[in-house]
Tab-separated table of C-alpha atoms in Angstrom:
chain	number	residue	atom	x	y	z
A	1	MET	CA	59.029	88.759	32.593
A	2	LYS	CA	62.066	90.515	33.874
A	3	ASN	CA	62.205	91.801	37.454
A	4	LYS	CA	63.079	95.434	37.597
A	5	SER	CA	65.246	96.537	40.414
A	6	LYS	CA	64.341	99.547	42.501
A	7	ARG	CA	66.348	102.849	42.037
A	8	PHE	CA	66.867	104.747	45.224
A	9	ARG	CA	67.893	108.329	45.350
A	10	PRO	CA	71.191	109.166	46.776
A	11	GLU	CA	69.448	111.053	49.666
A	12	PHE	CA	67.430	108.015	50.512
A	13	ARG	CA	70.553	105.723	50.527
A	14	ASP	CA	72.542	108.126	52.794
A	15	ARG	CA	69.645	108.637	55.315
A	16	ALA	CA	69.236	104.834	55.387
A	17	ALA	CA	72.868	104.285	56.101
A	18	ARG	CA	72.830	106.955	58.815
A	19	MET	CA	69.759	105.185	60.361
A	20	VAL	CA	71.654	101.830	60.532
A	21	LEU	CA	74.869	103.376	61.864
A	22	GLU	CA	72.896	105.081	64.639
A	23	GLU	CA	70.941	101.899	65.433
A	24	GLU	CA	73.930	99.726	65.450
A	25	LYS	CA	74.651	101.119	69.065
A	26	ASN	CA	71.579	99.030	70.067
A	27	HIS	CA	72.679	95.800	68.417
A	28	PRO	CA	75.498	93.418	68.800
A	29	SER	CA	76.676	93.913	65.230
A	30	LEU	CA	76.265	96.018	62.179
A	31	CYS	CA	74.671	92.972	60.429
A	32	SER	CA	71.866	92.777	62.963
A	33	ALA	CA	71.201	96.431	62.656
A	34	VAL	CA	70.994	96.065	58.931
A	35	MET	CA	68.577	93.089	59.153
A	36	MET	CA	66.387	95.082	61.334
A	37	ILE	CA	66.312	98.265	59.482
A	38	ALA	CA	66.208	96.895	55.833
A	39	PRO	CA	62.574	95.514	55.918
A	40	LYS	CA	61.191	98.604	57.484
A	41	LEU	CA	62.692	100.679	54.460
A	42	ASP	CA	61.492	97.979	51.991
A	43	ILE	CA	65.253	97.483	50.801
A	44	HIS	CA	67.192	94.394	50.439
A	45	PRO	CA	69.829	93.932	53.318
A	46	ASP	CA	72.605	93.682	50.690
A	47	THR	CA	71.660	97.023	48.976
A	48	LEU	CA	71.552	98.597	52.448
A	49	SER	CA	74.989	97.205	53.304
A	50	LYS	CA	76.298	98.738	50.060
A	51	SER	CA	74.762	102.084	50.898
A	52	ILE	CA	76.534	102.011	54.213
A	53	ARG	CA	79.951	101.213	52.617
A	54	LEU	CA	79.400	104.166	50.238
A	55	HIS	CA	78.214	106.434	52.992
A	56	GLU	CA	81.405	105.535	55.036
A	57	ARG	CA	83.813	106.190	52.078
A	58	ALA	CA	82.191	109.441	51.314
A	59	ASP	CA	82.697	110.531	54.909
A	60	GLY	CA	86.254	109.202	54.900
A	61	LEU	CA	85.579	106.770	57.676
A	62	GLN	CA	87.389	103.852	55.884
């Protein structure tokens, strides 16, 4: 049986990315913020990290 990946709406990804970037202020690194937020949103940390990169590119932060 093949494992189907979840598809997240762009609005969800953007909000999740903003949550992590806001929470980063309370953590020593972006990675630790991702590791804290990802389980709460039921999203894999790698997927959340990708969403953050896309959010930053869209905002012209990179």
